[in-house]
Amino acid sequence: MSVFRFGPVERAIRASVHVALALGVFSLAQGLVPGAVLAAEEDQPKDRPIPILDELTVTTTGFGTPRATHMGNISRITGDEAAFIAPLQPAEALNRLPGLGIQQGSGAEHLTAIRSPVLTGGAGAGSFLYLEDGVPMRAAGFANVNAMMEAMDEVSGGIEVVRGPGGARYGSNAEHGLINFLSRPPAADGDAELTLSYGSYDRYKATGTASKTASGPNNTSHGFRGSFSVLDDGGFRASSGLEQQKGRFRYDFTAPDTRIAATLTAVNTNQETAGYASSYTNPAIYKNNADPDAYRDAWAVRAAVRMERDLSDDLTLVLTPYARKNEMNFLMHFLPGTPVEENGHWSGGLLSSLVMDLDGGHSVIFGFDTEYTDGWLSEIQYNPLPPPGPPSPADFPQGVHYDYDVKALVLAPYIHSEWQLAPATIFTAGLRFEYTRYDYTNNAPNGITGRFLRIPSRVDEFNDVTPKIGLLHEFNDAVTGYINVARGSRAPQTTDLYRLQRLQVPGEAKSETLDSIEIGARGDWQGIFYETNLFYMEKKNYYFRDANGFNVSNGKTHHAGIELELAAALGAGFDIAAAGTYAHHTYAFDNVAGSEIIRDGDDVDTAPRTLANVRLGYTLPDSRLRTELEWVHVGSYWMDASNSAKYDGHDIFNLRLDYALAEHVTLFGKLTNIFDKRYADRADFGFGSPRYFPGEDRGLMVGTALRF
């Protein structure tokens, strides 16, 4: 059997075909979609959980932009929708969006995919940007692969997701995509809410929020909101309990020429971790826990103050100082010898921008971001690995593997501009330069111990330039099309640079770059809201760990696909919403690691080609009851990089219900995995054997919400 390889010319032709196909589909969409009246209201009533083109989005520019004219793709989960979903963890809500495939691990652990395979290690931590009100939740080089355990989504003002490289306002980690968790602002008339729930596997959860707004002199106002969430989860598997406590305080001040929003958020996680299982179909195996001593303890505190000042009618200054601190301690149950890792960092910075509105509908944002971080990491194996292996005890010796500190500085000027070329046409262009400096200090003896390489103290610097251009055109009142060409880039994670293996060379890791083109359309066709786009991306300097446990620093991958989001009212109280993705993620280089052979053109592992989420809803005419049946589809995917073992994928169904018992009292519940389907949240290969994070059996959750 012959194996085809793609060279540079063939790749260029293939990219052109993708773009031509996108243009053809886009042109066809123009011809099919007639004019229609756009929906009205920014906040959706509960009896119409349908995306609305006039909804304001804030992620791209920092100011309210109607979704209908948003430059590029964006998806949004409103605060009301998030409350109806009542997710145990954020993935339950986010996987309703196109292009996202977040795999839940044990407790609060997870791995993310946004227009990508499910990525692990430094790639999984550094390829996605997680924000709270537009401020990164972690320092760029110190990202967390389980980053959303530090998010507070329970009391939410909504979640916005951009797939593919972020705009010029966002730097490192906004490569494959970004997720912006919006805090709920104080209500104009004040409000209070308490939600209590209980579910299968001894899950107790309580959330609450209250706000008050008061008027001051000279047309000023002060708003306050306090929110909390407490989760006590007994765990689906043995020795897998999870406790989380979250709190947030928000203060808003408004004056005729000034707006301030300040937030203080704290999150604590204590988890008993269930490791991988060798089967997801045998309950004697998948309900057990081969790592009963595994744990993860983490906490994070962050504060930010966004200050907007109108210097004139067409000039606004925005300053956002912020500070954060976090620490984590966990047993690395997935490695031989089960070492303990401790890490943490504190950081502070300033996001600044000057927004200019020019004559003719044009606007320009000049920005400068700066950040300083002081971080540390240690990895210690307290017990010897018993002989004879594999792996060899000599490779994983008892004692200190790593112990180092890193001080980091990031400086990033940028410009983002929008130009009104015609009444219905906008051209946007942006450019960001980002300088990153790491000052690394090794606190352990230099040299090799087992397979671990501890390098001498050193300084590393990276310079990354990320341009972006886009064109948006409103063909009529019902259809808008756009095309974007962008580069995403990220400096290496500090673990990529300083947590080395014995065959690696210091300084080998380079900044990862991803070049992207997307073309899409959104609109309202005879009452059907839709957004669809096609994308093609090429990534260089992909850094990952191979089957032998060694890091590869020069990988290349290609990514192409189509995404679709739909919603429509069906009549008689019924409505439907859906998100679907077909994507092909492939290796674009060759690599041999023992029995694992990566070939140019093979699928990247853990990259299902198809993802889908469909919800059929029903609302009573008086809006007192809302129910929804959800279908979740994950297609088959290769479990290893050599494409030798495949997970078949799965389809599960969930049911949710929300009933207003009285004016201030709501009862709600959900039945997950209705048909008790056996499936794996994650399937992969580790040290030569298949392993799984088993999906949960059928589960029930009920609760009540008191709102005033």
CSV table of C-alpha atoms in Angstrom, one decimal, residues 271-461:
chain,number,residue,atom,x,y,z
A,271,GLN,CA,-9.6,16.8,45.4
A,272,GLU,CA,-9.1,13.1,45.8
A,273,THR,CA,-8.0,12.1,42.3
A,274,ALA,CA,-9.1,8.9,40.5
A,275,GLY,CA,-6.5,7.9,37.9
A,276,TYR,CA,-6.8,6.2,34.6
A,277,ALA,CA,-8.7,2.9,34.4
A,278,SER,CA,-7.8,0.0,32.1
A,279,SER,CA,-11.5,-0.4,31.1
A,280,TYR,CA,-14.5,1.9,30.8
A,281,THR,CA,-17.0,-1.0,30.3
A,282,ASN,CA,-16.3,-3.2,33.3
A,283,PRO,CA,-17.7,-1.7,36.5
A,284,ALA,CA,-15.4,-3.7,38.7
A,285,ILE,CA,-12.6,-1.7,37.0
A,286,TYR,CA,-13.9,1.7,36.0
A,287,LYS,CA,-15.6,2.4,39.4
A,288,ASN,CA,-12.5,1.5,41.2
A,289,ASN,CA,-9.4,3.7,41.6
A,290,ALA,CA,-6.0,2.3,41.1
A,291,ASP,CA,-4.5,5.5,42.6
A,292,PRO,CA,-6.4,5.9,45.9
A,293,ASP,CA,-3.7,8.2,47.4
A,294,ALA,CA,-3.7,10.6,44.5
A,295,TYR,CA,-4.8,14.2,45.3
A,296,ARG,CA,-4.8,17.7,43.9
A,297,ASP,CA,-5.0,20.8,46.2
A,298,ALA,CA,-5.0,24.2,44.6
A,299,TRP,CA,-6.1,27.8,45.4
A,300,ALA,CA,-6.1,31.1,43.5
A,301,VAL,CA,-6.8,34.7,44.3
A,302,ARG,CA,-7.0,37.5,41.8
A,303,ALA,CA,-8.1,41.1,41.7
A,304,ALA,CA,-8.6,43.5,38.8
A,305,VAL,CA,-9.9,47.1,38.3
A,306,ARG,CA,-11.0,48.2,34.9
A,307,MET,CA,-11.2,52.0,34.7
A,308,GLU,CA,-12.6,53.8,31.6
A,309,ARG,CA,-12.3,57.6,31.3
A,310,ASP,CA,-13.7,59.7,28.5
A,311,LEU,CA,-11.0,62.2,27.7
A,312,SER,CA,-13.2,63.7,25.0
A,313,ASP,CA,-16.2,62.8,22.8
A,314,ASP,CA,-14.0,60.6,20.6
A,315,LEU,CA,-11.1,59.6,23.0
A,316,THR,CA,-11.3,57.1,25.8
A,317,LEU,CA,-8.5,55.8,28.1
A,318,VAL,CA,-8.8,52.4,29.6
A,319,LEU,CA,-6.5,51.1,32.4
A,320,THR,CA,-6.8,47.7,34.1
A,321,PRO,CA,-4.3,47.0,36.8
A,322,TYR,CA,-4.5,43.5,38.2
A,323,ALA,CA,-2.8,41.1,40.6
A,324,ARG,CA,-3.1,37.4,41.3
A,325,LYS,CA,-1.5,34.6,43.3
A,326,ASN,CA,-2.0,30.8,43.2
A,327,GLU,CA,-0.5,27.6,44.5
A,328,MET,CA,-0.9,23.9,43.7
A,329,ASN,CA,0.2,20.6,45.2
A,330,PHE,CA,-0.7,17.3,43.6
A,331,LEU,CA,0.4,13.7,43.3
A,332,MET,CA,1.5,12.9,39.7
A,333,HIS,CA,-0.3,9.6,39.6
A,334,PHE,CA,0.1,9.4,35.8
A,335,LEU,CA,3.9,9.0,36.1
A,336,PRO,CA,5.9,6.0,37.3
A,337,GLY,CA,7.1,6.6,40.8
A,338,THR,CA,4.2,9.0,41.5
A,339,PRO,CA,6.2,12.1,42.3
A,340,VAL,CA,4.7,15.1,44.0
A,341,GLU,CA,4.7,18.4,42.2
A,342,GLU,CA,4.3,21.8,44.0
A,343,ASN,CA,4.1,25.0,42.0
A,344,GLY,CA,2.9,28.5,42.3
A,345,HIS,CA,3.3,32.1,41.2
A,346,TRP,CA,2.3,35.6,42.0
A,347,SER,CA,2.0,38.2,39.3
A,348,GLY,CA,0.8,41.7,38.6
A,349,GLY,CA,0.4,43.8,35.5
A,350,LEU,CA,-1.4,46.6,33.7
A,351,LEU,CA,-3.6,46.4,30.5
A,352,SER,CA,-3.8,49.9,29.0
A,353,SER,CA,-5.4,51.2,25.8
A,354,LEU,CA,-6.3,54.5,24.2
A,355,VAL,CA,-9.5,54.2,22.1
A,356,MET,CA,-9.9,56.8,19.3
A,357,ASP,CA,-13.2,57.2,17.3
A,358,LEU,CA,-12.4,58.9,14.0
A,359,ASP,CA,-14.6,60.6,11.4
A,360,GLY,CA,-16.3,58.3,8.9
A,361,GLY,CA,-17.0,55.5,11.4
A,362,HIS,CA,-13.3,54.5,11.8
A,363,SER,CA,-11.7,53.6,15.2
A,364,VAL,CA,-8.2,52.8,16.4
A,365,ILE,CA,-7.0,51.3,19.7
A,366,PHE,CA,-3.5,51.8,20.8
A,367,GLY,CA,-2.5,49.5,23.6
A,368,PHE,CA,0.4,48.5,25.9
A,369,ASP,CA,0.3,45.5,28.2
A,370,THR,CA,2.9,44.7,30.8
A,371,GLU,CA,3.2,41.9,33.4
A,372,TYR,CA,5.7,40.7,36.0
A,373,THR,CA,5.7,37.2,37.4
A,374,ASP,CA,7.6,35.4,40.1
A,375,GLY,CA,7.0,31.6,39.9
A,376,TRP,CA,8.4,28.3,41.3
A,377,LEU,CA,8.2,24.6,40.8
A,378,SER,CA,9.4,21.5,42.5
A,379,GLU,CA,9.0,17.8,41.6
A,380,ILE,CA,10.1,15.2,44.2
A,381,GLN,CA,9.7,11.4,44.1
A,382,TYR,CA,9.5,10.3,47.7
A,383,ASN,CA,9.4,6.5,47.1
A,384,PRO,CA,11.7,4.3,45.0
A,385,LEU,CA,10.2,2.7,41.8
A,386,PRO,CA,10.2,-1.1,42.5
A,387,PRO,CA,12.3,-3.2,40.0
A,388,PRO,CA,12.4,-4.6,37.5
A,389,GLY,CA,10.2,-2.4,35.3
A,390,PRO,CA,9.4,-1.3,32.7
A,391,PRO,CA,9.9,1.5,33.1
A,392,SER,CA,13.4,1.1,34.6
A,393,PRO,CA,13.7,2.4,38.2
A,394,ALA,CA,16.9,4.0,37.1
A,395,ASP,CA,14.9,6.3,34.8
A,396,PHE,CA,12.7,7.5,37.7
A,397,PRO,CA,15.0,7.8,40.7
A,398,GLN,CA,13.9,8.6,44.2
A,399,GLY,CA,14.6,12.2,45.3
A,400,VAL,CA,14.4,15.6,43.7
A,401,HIS,CA,13.7,15.7,40.0
A,402,TYR,CA,13.3,19.5,39.6
A,403,ASP,CA,13.5,22.5,41.9
A,404,TYR,CA,13.6,25.9,40.2
A,405,ASP,CA,12.4,29.5,40.2
A,406,VAL,CA,11.4,31.7,37.2
A,407,LYS,CA,11.0,35.4,37.1
A,408,ALA,CA,9.2,36.6,34.0
A,409,LEU,CA,8.6,40.0,32.3
A,410,VAL,CA,6.2,40.6,29.4
A,411,LEU,CA,6.0,43.8,27.4
A,412,ALA,CA,3.5,44.0,24.6
A,413,PRO,CA,2.5,47.1,22.5
A,414,TYR,CA,-0.3,46.6,20.0
A,415,ILE,CA,-2.7,48.4,17.6
A,416,HIS,CA,-6.2,47.4,16.6
A,417,SER,CA,-8.0,49.3,14.0
A,418,GLU,CA,-11.4,49.2,12.2
A,419,TRP,CA,-12.1,51.1,9.0
A,420,GLN,CA,-15.5,51.7,7.6
A,421,LEU,CA,-14.8,51.2,3.8
A,422,ALA,CA,-18.5,51.5,2.9
A,423,PRO,CA,-21.8,51.7,4.9
A,424,ALA,CA,-22.0,47.8,5.0
A,425,THR,CA,-18.2,47.0,4.9
A,426,ILE,CA,-15.6,47.1,7.6
A,427,PHE,CA,-11.9,46.3,7.3
A,428,THR,CA,-10.0,45.5,10.4
A,429,ALA,CA,-6.2,45.3,10.9
A,430,GLY,CA,-4.2,44.7,14.0
A,431,LEU,CA,-0.6,44.0,15.1
A,432,ARG,CA,0.9,42.9,18.4
A,433,PHE,CA,4.5,42.7,19.4
A,434,GLU,CA,5.3,40.7,22.5
A,435,TYR,CA,8.6,40.5,24.3
A,436,THR,CA,9.0,37.8,26.9
A,437,ARG,CA,12.0,37.4,29.3
A,438,TYR,CA,12.4,34.4,31.6
A,439,ASP,CA,15.1,34.6,34.4
A,440,TYR,CA,15.5,30.9,35.5
A,441,THR,CA,17.3,29.8,38.7
A,442,ASN,CA,18.0,26.2,39.3
A,443,ASN,CA,17.9,25.2,43.0
A,444,ALA,CA,19.0,21.6,42.5
A,445,PRO,CA,22.3,20.1,41.4
A,446,ASN,CA,22.9,20.6,37.7
A,447,GLY,CA,23.1,17.6,35.4
A,448,ILE,CA,21.2,14.4,34.7
A,449,THR,CA,19.4,12.2,37.3
A,450,GLY,CA,17.6,9.3,35.7
A,451,ARG,CA,15.8,10.7,32.6
A,452,PHE,CA,15.6,14.2,34.1
A,453,LEU,CA,17.9,17.0,33.0
A,454,ARG,CA,18.4,19.9,35.3
A,455,ILE,CA,20.1,22.7,33.5
A,456,PRO,CA,22.2,25.6,35.0
A,457,SER,CA,20.5,29.0,35.7
A,458,ARG,CA,20.0,31.0,32.5
A,459,VAL,CA,18.0,33.8,30.8
A,460,ASP,CA,15.8,33.2,27.8
A,461,GLU,CA,14.1,35.9,25.6
